[in-house]
mmCIF file of C-alpha atoms in Angstrom:
data_model
loop_
_atom_site.group_PDB
_atom_site.id
_atom_site.type_symbol
_atom_site.label_atom_id
_atom_site.label_comp_id
_atom_site.label_asym_id
_atom_site.label_seq_id
_atom_site.Cartn_x
_atom_site.Cartn_y
_atom_site.Cartn_z
ATOM 1 C CA MET E 11 -24.177 51.467 102.366
ATOM 2 C CA SER E 12 -22.652 49.172 104.773
ATOM 3 C CA LEU E 13 -24.571 46.385 106.647
ATOM 4 C CA ARG E 14 -23.980 46.573 110.242
ATOM 5 C CA PRO E 15 -24.614 43.167 112.146
ATOM 6 C CA ALA E 16 -27.843 42.897 114.169
ATOM 7 C CA THR E 17 -27.290 43.997 117.790
ATOM 8 C CA SER E 18 -28.236 41.820 120.776
ATOM 9 C CA SER E 19 -30.057 39.361 118.459
ATOM 10 C CA SER E 20 -29.863 35.601 117.923
ATOM 11 C CA PRO E 21 -31.010 33.162 115.132
ATOM 12 C CA ALA E 22 -34.350 31.634 115.498
ATOM 13 C CA ALA E 23 -34.433 27.900 116.045
ATOM 14 C CA ALA E 24 -32.903 26.109 112.774
ATOM 15 C CA PRO E 25 -33.565 28.833 110.276
ATOM 16 C CA ALA E 26 -34.297 27.359 106.898
ATOM 17 C CA THR E 27 -32.913 30.360 105.043
ATOM 18 C CA SER E 28 -31.417 33.737 105.650
ATOM 19 C CA ALA E 29 -30.922 36.846 103.354
ATOM 20 C CA THR E 30 -27.542 37.180 101.934
ATOM 21 C CA PRO E 31 -26.489 39.999 99.470
ATOM 22 C CA SER E 32 -25.388 38.887 96.152
ATOM 23 C CA ALA E 33 -22.093 39.832 94.597
ATOM 24 C CA ASP E 34 -23.503 43.214 93.556
ATOM 25 C CA ASN E 35 -24.568 43.829 97.289
ATOM 26 C CA LYS E 36 -28.314 43.274 96.647
ATOM 27 C CA PHE E 37 -30.886 41.243 98.539
ATOM 28 C CA HIS E 38 -33.128 38.841 96.787
ATOM 29 C CA ASN E 39 -36.519 37.284 97.345
ATOM 30 C CA PRO E 40 -37.137 33.678 98.706
ATOM 31 C CA ILE E 41 -38.608 32.845 95.053
ATOM 32 C CA SER E 42 -37.732 34.292 91.624
ATOM 33 C CA ARG E 43 -39.806 36.901 90.132
ATOM 34 C CA PRO E 44 -42.101 35.391 87.268
ATOM 35 C CA LYS E 45 -41.292 36.457 83.768
ATOM 36 C CA THR E 46 -43.488 39.346 82.622
ATOM 37 C CA LYS E 47 -43.694 41.753 79.743
ATOM 38 C CA THR E 48 -41.114 44.462 80.395
ATOM 39 C CA GLY E 49 -39.272 47.163 78.342
ATOM 40 C CA PHE E 50 -39.749 50.623 77.372
ATOM 41 C CA TRP E 51 -43.321 50.370 76.011
ATOM 42 C CA ALA E 52 -44.693 48.470 78.940
ATOM 43 C CA GLY E 53 -43.161 50.986 81.448
ATOM 44 C CA LEU E 54 -44.531 53.842 79.243
ATOM 45 C CA ARG E 55 -48.022 52.272 79.471
ATOM 46 C CA LEU E 56 -47.838 51.816 83.192
ATOM 47 C CA MET E 57 -46.613 55.487 83.751
ATOM 48 C CA TRP E 58 -49.660 56.652 81.489
ATOM 49 C CA ALA E 59 -51.980 54.595 83.592
ATOM 50 C CA PHE E 60 -50.804 56.215 86.782
ATOM 51 C CA PHE E 61 -51.464 59.713 85.345
ATOM 52 C CA ASN E 62 -54.782 58.661 84.052
ATOM 53 C CA LYS E 63 -56.280 56.723 87.006
ATOM 54 C CA PRO E 64 -59.850 55.693 86.979
ATOM 55 C CA ALA E 65 -62.404 57.589 89.194
ATOM 56 C CA GLY E 66 -62.636 56.377 92.787
ATOM 57 C CA THR E 67 -59.009 55.829 93.867
ATOM 58 C CA VAL E 68 -59.401 58.820 96.086
ATOM 59 C CA PRO E 69 -62.500 59.248 98.472
ATOM 60 C CA GLU E 70 -64.845 62.016 97.722
ATOM 61 C CA GLN E 71 -65.881 62.580 101.377
ATOM 62 C CA PRO E 72 -63.651 62.912 104.345
ATOM 63 C CA VAL E 73 -62.446 59.529 105.743
ATOM 64 C CA PRO E 74 -63.855 59.010 109.237
ATOM 65 C CA THR E 75 -61.279 58.990 111.976
ATOM 66 C CA GLN E 76 -61.284 59.027 115.771
ATOM 67 C CA ALA E 77 -59.156 61.611 117.380
ATOM 68 C CA LEU E 78 -56.794 60.284 119.868
ATOM 69 C CA THR E 79 -55.009 62.075 122.856
ATOM 70 C CA ARG E 80 -51.993 61.060 124.935
ATOM 71 C CA GLU E 81 -54.248 60.818 127.911
ATOM 72 C CA ALA E 82 -56.557 58.382 126.245
ATOM 73 C CA LEU E 83 -53.500 56.187 125.136
ATOM 74 C CA LEU E 84 -52.047 56.218 128.520
ATOM 75 C CA ALA E 85 -55.496 55.256 130.057
ATOM 76 C CA ALA E 86 -56.098 52.469 127.466
ATOM 77 C CA PRO E 87 -56.018 48.924 128.698
ATOM 78 C CA ASP E 88 -53.019 46.788 127.920
ATOM 79 C CA ARG E 89 -53.190 44.806 124.725
ATOM 80 C CA SER E 90 -54.912 47.645 122.865
ATOM 81 C CA LEU E 91 -54.243 48.433 119.192
ATOM 82 C CA PHE E 92 -54.887 51.573 117.226
ATOM 83 C CA ARG E 93 -54.537 51.928 113.473
ATOM 84 C CA LEU E 94 -53.083 55.389 112.666
ATOM 85 C CA GLY E 95 -53.186 55.104 109.088
ATOM 86 C CA HIS E 96 -51.689 52.926 106.162
ATOM 87 C CA SER E 97 -49.265 50.566 107.852
ATOM 88 C CA THR E 98 -48.864 52.663 110.947
ATOM 89 C CA VAL E 99 -50.170 50.650 113.949
ATOM 90 C CA LEU E 100 -49.766 51.607 117.592
ATOM 91 C CA LEU E 101 -49.763 48.674 120.108
ATOM 92 C CA LYS E 102 -49.931 48.802 123.886
ATOM 93 C CA LEU E 103 -48.371 45.835 125.388
ATOM 94 C CA ARG E 104 -46.819 45.500 128.917
ATOM 95 C CA GLY E 105 -48.017 48.997 129.586
ATOM 96 C CA VAL E 106 -45.718 50.554 126.858
ATOM 97 C CA PHE E 107 -46.263 51.467 123.218
ATOM 98 C CA TRP E 108 -44.751 49.786 120.159
ATOM 99 C CA LEU E 109 -45.140 51.479 116.660
ATOM 100 C CA THR E 110 -44.906 49.869 113.209
ATOM 101 C CA ASP E 111 -43.774 51.802 110.038
ATOM 102 C CA PRO E 112 -44.627 55.326 111.227
ATOM 103 C CA VAL E 113 -45.489 57.674 108.454
ATOM 104 C CA PHE E 114 -47.085 60.905 109.589
ATOM 105 C CA ALA E 115 -46.179 63.032 106.566
ATOM 106 C CA GLU E 116 -48.646 64.679 104.259
ATOM 107 C CA ARG E 117 -47.368 62.705 101.312
ATOM 108 C CA ALA E 118 -45.716 59.253 100.809
ATOM 109 C CA SER E 119 -42.897 60.800 98.663
ATOM 110 C CA PRO E 120 -39.348 62.166 98.918
ATOM 111 C CA VAL E 121 -40.688 65.596 98.555
ATOM 112 C CA GLN E 122 -43.747 67.036 100.147
ATOM 113 C CA TRP E 123 -45.051 68.938 97.067
ATOM 114 C CA LEU E 124 -45.555 65.967 94.931
ATOM 115 C CA GLY E 125 -46.515 62.333 95.333
ATOM 116 C CA PRO E 126 -49.418 60.336 96.979
ATOM 117 C CA LYS E 127 -51.331 62.601 99.484
ATOM 118 C CA ARG E 128 -53.001 61.481 102.540
ATOM 119 C CA PHE E 129 -56.680 60.864 102.570
ATOM 120 C CA HIS E 130 -56.962 61.928 106.267
ATOM 121 C CA ALA E 131 -54.810 63.523 108.908
ATOM 122 C CA PRO E 132 -53.193 61.137 111.515
ATOM 123 C CA PRO E 133 -55.498 60.747 114.543
ATOM 124 C CA ILE E 134 -52.788 61.890 116.872
ATOM 125 C CA THR E 135 -49.792 64.160 116.317
ATOM 126 C CA LEU E 136 -46.220 63.110 116.882
ATOM 127 C CA ALA E 137 -45.911 65.640 119.680
ATOM 128 C CA ASP E 138 -48.845 64.112 121.470
ATOM 129 C CA LEU E 139 -47.697 60.515 121.179
ATOM 130 C CA PRO E 140 -46.350 59.035 124.438
ATOM 131 C CA GLU E 141 -42.976 57.537 124.856
ATOM 132 C CA ILE E 142 -42.318 54.620 122.298
ATOM 133 C CA GLU E 143 -40.580 51.465 123.512
ATOM 134 C CA ALA E 144 -39.762 50.398 119.960
ATOM 135 C CA VAL E 145 -40.409 51.381 116.444
ATOM 136 C CA ILE E 146 -40.606 48.277 114.149
ATOM 137 C CA LEU E 147 -39.771 48.892 110.497
ATOM 138 C CA SER E 148 -40.484 46.468 107.584
ATOM 139 C CA HIS E 149 -38.456 48.180 104.892
ATOM 140 C CA ASP E 150 -37.368 51.516 103.567
ATOM 141 C CA HIS E 151 -40.076 52.561 100.969
ATOM 142 C CA TYR E 152 -41.485 56.096 101.475
ATOM 143 C CA ASP E 153 -44.923 54.863 102.599
ATOM 144 C CA HIS E 154 -43.307 52.959 105.410
ATOM 145 C CA LEU E 155 -40.253 54.953 106.297
ATOM 146 C CA ASP E 156 -40.535 58.655 106.470
ATOM 147 C CA HIS E 157 -37.327 60.759 107.257
ATOM 148 C CA GLU E 158 -39.055 63.445 109.188
ATOM 149 C CA THR E 159 -41.288 61.286 111.027
ATOM 150 C CA VAL E 160 -38.343 59.234 112.315
ATOM 151 C CA ARG E 161 -36.223 62.254 113.069
ATOM 152 C CA THR E 162 -39.086 63.877 115.103
ATOM 153 C CA LEU E 163 -40.073 60.640 116.931
ATOM 154 C CA ALA E 164 -36.459 59.695 117.759
ATOM 155 C CA PRO E 165 -36.057 61.504 121.158
ATOM 156 C CA LYS E 166 -39.170 59.579 122.566
ATOM 157 C CA VAL E 167 -38.183 56.178 121.134
ATOM 158 C CA LYS E 168 -36.003 53.712 122.983
ATOM 159 C CA HIS E 169 -35.312 51.331 120.147
ATOM 160 C CA PHE E 170 -35.627 50.851 116.434
ATOM 161 C CA LEU E 171 -35.897 47.391 115.118
ATOM 162 C CA THR E 172 -35.003 46.985 111.411
ATOM 163 C CA PRO E 173 -34.210 44.609 108.693
ATOM 164 C CA LEU E 174 -30.447 44.754 107.605
ATOM 165 C CA GLY E 175 -29.312 47.992 106.125
ATOM 166 C CA VAL E 176 -32.428 49.968 107.147
ATOM 167 C CA GLY E 177 -30.770 50.667 110.419
ATOM 168 C CA ASP E 178 -27.863 52.223 108.603
ATOM 169 C CA ARG E 179 -30.229 54.647 106.974
ATOM 170 C CA LEU E 180 -31.500 55.603 110.496
ATOM 171 C CA ILE E 181 -27.946 56.064 111.733
ATOM 172 C CA ASP E 182 -27.016 58.025 108.706
ATOM 173 C CA TRP E 183 -30.020 60.306 109.564
ATOM 174 C CA GLY E 184 -28.551 60.982 113.001
ATOM 175 C CA ILE E 185 -30.305 58.265 115.152
ATOM 176 C CA ALA E 186 -28.024 57.015 117.881
ATOM 177 C CA ALA E 187 -26.526 53.731 116.890
ATOM 178 C CA ASP E 188 -27.111 52.241 120.405
ATOM 179 C CA LYS E 189 -30.950 52.598 119.595
ATOM 180 C CA VAL E 190 -30.790 50.608 116.489
ATOM 181 C CA ARG E 191 -31.063 46.764 116.121
ATOM 182 C CA GLN E 192 -30.686 45.256 112.676
ATOM 183 C CA LEU E 193 -31.922 41.732 111.987
ATOM 184 C CA ASN E 194 -31.578 39.268 109.247
ATOM 185 C CA TRP E 195 -34.440 36.947 108.418
ATOM 186 C CA TRP E 196 -35.001 34.346 111.216
ATOM 187 C CA GLU E 197 -32.962 36.446 113.736
ATOM 188 C CA SER E 198 -34.666 37.466 117.072
ATOM 189 C CA THR E 199 -34.225 39.980 119.639
ATOM 190 C CA THR E 200 -36.000 40.655 123.031
ATOM 191 C CA VAL E 201 -37.066 44.190 123.871
ATOM 192 C CA GLY E 202 -39.052 45.043 127.061
ATOM 193 C CA GLY E 203 -39.735 41.329 127.590
ATOM 194 C CA LEU E 204 -41.237 40.856 124.011
ATOM 195 C CA GLN E 205 -39.567 38.552 121.524
ATOM 196 C CA PHE E 206 -39.321 40.017 117.984
ATOM 197 C CA THR E 207 -38.270 37.829 115.036
ATOM 198 C CA ALA E 208 -37.595 39.268 111.540
ATOM 199 C CA THR E 209 -39.105 36.892 109.128
ATOM 200 C CA PRO E 210 -39.121 36.647 105.323
ATOM 201 C CA ALA E 211 -41.285 38.607 102.954
ATOM 202 C CA GLN E 212 -41.375 38.759 99.176
ATOM 203 C CA HIS E 213 -40.815 42.496 98.236
ATOM 204 C CA PHE E 214 -38.121 44.969 97.347
ATOM 205 C CA SER E 215 -36.378 48.099 98.821
ATOM 206 C CA GLY E 216 -34.827 51.301 97.777
ATOM 207 C CA ARG E 217 -35.500 55.175 98.031
ATOM 208 C CA THR E 218 -33.735 56.251 94.735
ATOM 209 C CA PRO E 219 -33.236 54.868 91.215
ATOM 210 C CA PHE E 220 -29.847 53.880 92.215
ATOM 211 C CA ASP E 221 -30.139 51.911 95.524
ATOM 212 C CA GLY E 222 -32.624 49.186 94.666
ATOM 213 C CA ASN E 223 -32.555 45.975 96.988
ATOM 214 C CA ARG E 224 -29.498 47.292 98.814
ATOM 215 C CA THR E 225 -31.427 47.027 102.151
ATOM 216 C CA LEU E 226 -33.571 44.094 103.452
ATOM 217 C CA TRP E 227 -37.227 43.861 103.680
ATOM 218 C CA ALA E 228 -38.962 41.789 106.339
ATOM 219 C CA SER E 229 -42.218 40.717 108.030
ATOM 220 C CA TRP E 230 -42.181 40.477 111.844
ATOM 221 C CA VAL E 231 -43.249 38.115 114.575
ATOM 222 C CA MET E 232 -44.066 39.623 117.903
ATOM 223 C CA ILE E 233 -44.422 37.415 120.993
ATOM 224 C CA ASP E 234 -45.694 38.636 124.392
ATOM 225 C CA ASP E 235 -46.137 35.486 126.572
ATOM 226 C CA ASP E 236 -49.302 33.876 125.366
ATOM 227 C CA LEU E 237 -49.975 36.628 122.769
ATOM 228 C CA ARG E 238 -48.712 36.248 119.284
ATOM 229 C CA VAL E 239 -48.911 38.949 116.572
ATOM 230 C CA PHE E 240 -47.693 38.980 113.009
ATOM 231 C CA PHE E 241 -46.955 42.162 110.959
ATOM 232 C CA SER E 242 -46.693 41.415 107.265
ATOM 233 C CA GLY E 243 -44.991 44.576 106.044
ATOM 234 C CA ASP E 244 -45.341 44.668 102.309
ATOM 235 C CA THR E 245 -45.060 41.409 100.512
ATOM 236 C CA GLY E 246 -46.366 39.240 97.766
ATOM 237 C CA TYR E 247 -47.962 35.711 98.474
ATOM 238 C CA PHE E 248 -45.275 33.089 98.883
ATOM 239 C CA PRO E 249 -44.697 29.593 100.522
ATOM 240 C CA GLY E 250 -42.882 31.309 103.436
ATOM 241 C CA PHE E 251 -46.109 32.134 105.163
ATOM 242 C CA LYS E 252 -46.826 28.398 105.872
ATOM 243 C CA THR E 253 -43.093 28.096 107.155
ATOM 244 C CA ILE E 254 -43.691 31.107 109.446
ATOM 245 C CA GLY E 255 -46.949 29.631 110.817
ATOM 246 C CA GLU E 256 -45.382 26.218 111.385
ATOM 247 C CA ARG E 257 -42.446 27.834 113.258
ATOM 248 C CA PHE E 258 -44.256 30.513 115.235
ATOM 249 C CA GLY E 259 -48.077 30.083 114.904
ATOM 250 C CA PRO E 260 -50.704 29.983 115.768
ATOM 251 C CA PHE E 261 -51.119 33.891 115.813
ATOM 252 C CA ASP E 262 -53.797 35.546 117.878
ATOM 253 C CA LEU E 263 -53.773 38.462 115.418
ATOM 254 C CA THR E 264 -52.274 39.028 112.004
ATOM 255 C CA LEU E 265 -51.635 42.625 110.788
ATOM 256 C CA MET E 266 -51.704 41.938 106.852
ATOM 257 C CA GLU E 267 -51.143 44.031 103.789
ATOM 258 C CA THR E 268 -54.474 44.586 102.000
ATOM 259 C CA GLY E 269 -54.211 47.449 99.491
ATOM 260 C CA ALA E 270 -52.235 49.053 96.709
ATOM 261 C CA TYR E 271 -52.370 45.713 94.858
ATOM 262 C CA ASP E 272 -52.643 45.005 91.120
ATOM 263 C CA PRO E 273 -52.313 41.707 89.118
ATOM 264 C CA ARG E 274 -49.361 43.140 87.453
ATOM 265 C CA TRP E 275 -47.374 43.396 90.636
ATOM 266 C CA ALA E 276 -48.918 40.638 92.667
ATOM 267 C CA TYR E 277 -45.401 39.170 92.992
ATOM 268 C CA VAL E 278 -44.705 41.952 95.566
ATOM 269 C CA HIS E 279 -48.065 42.913 96.691
ATOM 270 C CA MET E 280 -50.827 40.392 97.626
ATOM 271 C CA LEU E 281 -54.279 40.533 96.144
ATOM 272 C CA PRO E 282 -56.969 40.489 99.037
ATOM 273 C CA GLU E 283 -57.871 36.820 98.399
ATOM 274 C CA GLN E 284 -53.985 35.861 98.758
ATOM 275 C CA THR E 285 -53.964 37.851 102.015
ATOM 276 C CA VAL E 286 -56.660 35.568 103.414
ATOM 277 C CA GLN E 287 -54.725 32.534 102.209
ATOM 278 C CA ALA E 288 -51.530 33.950 103.805
ATOM 279 C CA HIS E 289 -53.480 34.483 107.110
ATOM 280 C CA LEU E 290 -54.677 30.810 106.847
ATOM 281 C CA ASP E 291 -51.183 29.510 106.214
ATOM 282 C CA LEU E 292 -49.970 31.514 109.263
ATOM 283 C CA ARG E 293 -52.634 29.886 111.434
ATOM 284 C CA GLY E 294 -54.042 33.205 112.245
ATOM 285 C CA ARG E 295 -57.103 33.634 114.398
ATOM 286 C CA ARG E 296 -58.194 37.239 113.649
ATOM 287 C CA LEU E 297 -56.967 39.364 110.596
ATOM 288 C CA VAL E 298 -56.610 43.073 110.635
ATOM 289 C CA PRO E 299 -56.210 44.525 107.028
ATOM 290 C CA ILE E 300 -53.629 47.230 106.727
ATOM 291 C CA HIS E 301 -51.860 49.123 104.025
ATOM 292 C CA ASN E 302 -55.088 50.801 102.882
ATOM 293 C CA GLY E 303 -57.393 53.761 103.512
ATOM 294 C CA THR E 304 -54.724 56.387 103.529
ATOM 295 C CA PHE E 305 -52.708 56.816 100.311
ATOM 296 C CA ASP E 306 -53.622 56.308 96.612
ATOM 297 C CA LEU E 307 -51.000 53.866 95.467
ATOM 298 C CA ALA E 308 -52.790 51.851 92.740
ATOM 299 C CA PHE E 309 -55.659 51.728 90.341
ATOM 300 C CA HIS E 310 -58.339 50.126 92.456
ATOM 301 C CA ALA E 311 -61.189 52.111 94.239
ATOM 302 C CA TRP E 312 -60.009 53.197 97.542
ATOM 303 C CA GLN E 313 -62.506 51.109 99.349
ATOM 304 C CA GLU E 314 -62.162 48.086 97.325
ATOM 305 C CA PRO E 315 -59.500 46.275 99.570
ATOM 306 C CA PHE E 316 -62.094 46.366 102.546
ATOM 307 C CA GLU E 317 -64.856 44.898 100.364
ATOM 308 C CA ARG E 318 -62.686 42.219 98.768
ATOM 309 C CA ILE E 319 -61.008 41.091 102.123
ATOM 310 C CA ALA E 320 -64.203 41.057 103.848
ATOM 311 C CA ALA E 321 -65.822 38.701 101.105
ATOM 312 C CA ALA E 322 -62.654 36.484 100.911
ATOM 313 C CA ALA E 323 -62.783 36.238 104.831
ATOM 314 C CA ARG E 324 -66.439 35.299 104.956
ATOM 315 C CA ALA E 325 -65.816 32.654 102.297
ATOM 316 C CA HIS E 326 -63.114 31.018 104.453
ATOM 317 C CA SER E 327 -64.717 31.692 107.966
ATOM 318 C CA VAL E 328 -61.976 34.039 108.847
ATOM 319 C CA GLU E 329 -62.522 36.742 111.443
ATOM 320 C CA VAL E 330 -61.765 40.097 109.957
ATOM 321 C CA LEU E 331 -61.417 43.288 112.098
ATOM 322 C CA THR E 332 -61.708 46.810 110.460
ATOM 323 C CA PRO E 333 -61.359 49.397 113.230
ATOM 324 C CA THR E 334 -61.835 53.010 112.305
ATOM 325 C CA ILE E 335 -58.529 54.994 111.992
ATOM 326 C CA GLY E 336 -57.700 55.926 115.692
ATOM 327 C CA ALA E 337 -60.314 53.779 117.329
ATOM 328 C CA GLN E 338 -59.196 51.446 120.193
ATOM 329 C CA LEU E 339 -59.158 47.659 119.336
ATOM 330 C CA ASP E 340 -58.912 44.987 122.011
ATOM 331 C CA MET E 341 -56.435 42.410 120.670
ATOM 332 C CA VAL E 342 -57.889 39.588 122.936
ATOM 333 C CA GLN E 343 -61.606 40.186 123.143
ATOM 334 C CA PRO E 344 -62.348 42.624 120.309
ATOM 335 C CA ALA E 345 -65.800 44.060 119.792
ATOM 336 C CA PRO E 346 -67.485 44.051 116.398
ATOM 337 C CA THR E 347 -65.840 46.634 114.113
ATOM 338 C CA PRO E 348 -67.795 48.850 111.507
ATOM 339 C CA ALA E 349 -67.521 49.068 107.775
ATOM 340 C CA TRP E 350 -66.508 52.736 108.175
ATOM 341 C CA TRP E 351 -65.341 53.216 104.647
ATOM 342 C CA ARG E 352 -68.995 53.053 103.357
ATOM 343 C CA ALA E 353 -70.734 56.332 102.736
ATOM 344 C CA SER E 354 -74.036 55.051 104.099
ATOM 345 C CA ALA E 355 -74.802 52.131 106.387
ATOM 346 C CA GLU E 356 -77.880 51.415 104.430
ATOM 347 C CA ALA E 357 -76.162 51.181 101.005
ATOM 348 C CA SER E 358 -75.245 47.625 101.192
ATOM 349 C CA PRO E 359 -76.348 44.390 103.048
ATOM 350 C CA LEU E 360 -72.688 44.148 103.998
ATOM 351 C CA ALA E 361 -72.767 47.561 106.006
ATOM 352 C CA ALA E 362 -71.135 45.949 109.090
ATOM 353 C CA VAL E 363 -68.382 43.414 109.136
ATOM 354 C CA PRO E 364 -68.558 41.426 112.372
ATOM 355 C CA SER E 365 -65.514 40.546 114.364
ATOM 356 C CA THR E 366 -66.845 36.955 114.682
ATOM 357 C CA ALA E 367 -66.784 34.771 111.566
ATOM 358 C CA THR E 368 -70.137 33.404 110.422
#
């Protein structure tokens, strides 16, 4: 796969580092992977664990969602946000719509007859979505980049913003090359008056056993005049959050990975307590936990990420917002959000997680 240069982009001020493929045409993380026990038996034990998961990784009751319509989206006030599931977030800025990591498929998998199945349907269909100014992609894993979703969306999307190499996948899938802008870490581009900068993340890429790390992964900084939003994509905790915060913060809102974690792979997926620390490093004001509530991708109870992020946020006086899937969230003056993942509001004294830290 070739790596086409970014289109209409420029380096952010004095980048500290950028991602450069090594001699084997692979990208690498900002810091090296810690040494862990690997090998055939470790891999076999992990595989066995995935096929013998504990109870509770999938909800027993339907996940509450709020249905959306095109008319409701068009009527929504500017600077509204809607969680559509997992890391798919729809933002309304400057009267148009921006979409992160769109996955509307039934399963986060290369095939739709096997693999992690959705807990809930998307709150709106692809056909009912309004025109999209830009789709912002963090990397090419199946729970963030779905072939059929992208192909179906393409006619109503003006721009696709991707890390290096991911745009080549889109072009190979038939997306018009002039719609695609590929950015290296610390490169910026302007779309519809908004500034987007691809920033480092600590993760990996690939869609087959043979193409690992041949495309780049990234987090994103989005700037709309006085509003600054950070989208983490998938990442482990690393010192780069502090650098991003120093360069682009403070952020009004951070959309932060909180889910599908495990201590065994914390290098590439943050634990909830690390998510809160990353938010603090970014100099964030309000935190919206994403990458949760839609797919069973780890061994923790499906609702655990919400409970742990809420507890960690309270301990550090961080505002955390947990909108119901499909509900409108005001990015500037949010109302309190419910603990919708709980089966009963009376089951716990933490039954409502306020948007204002206490």
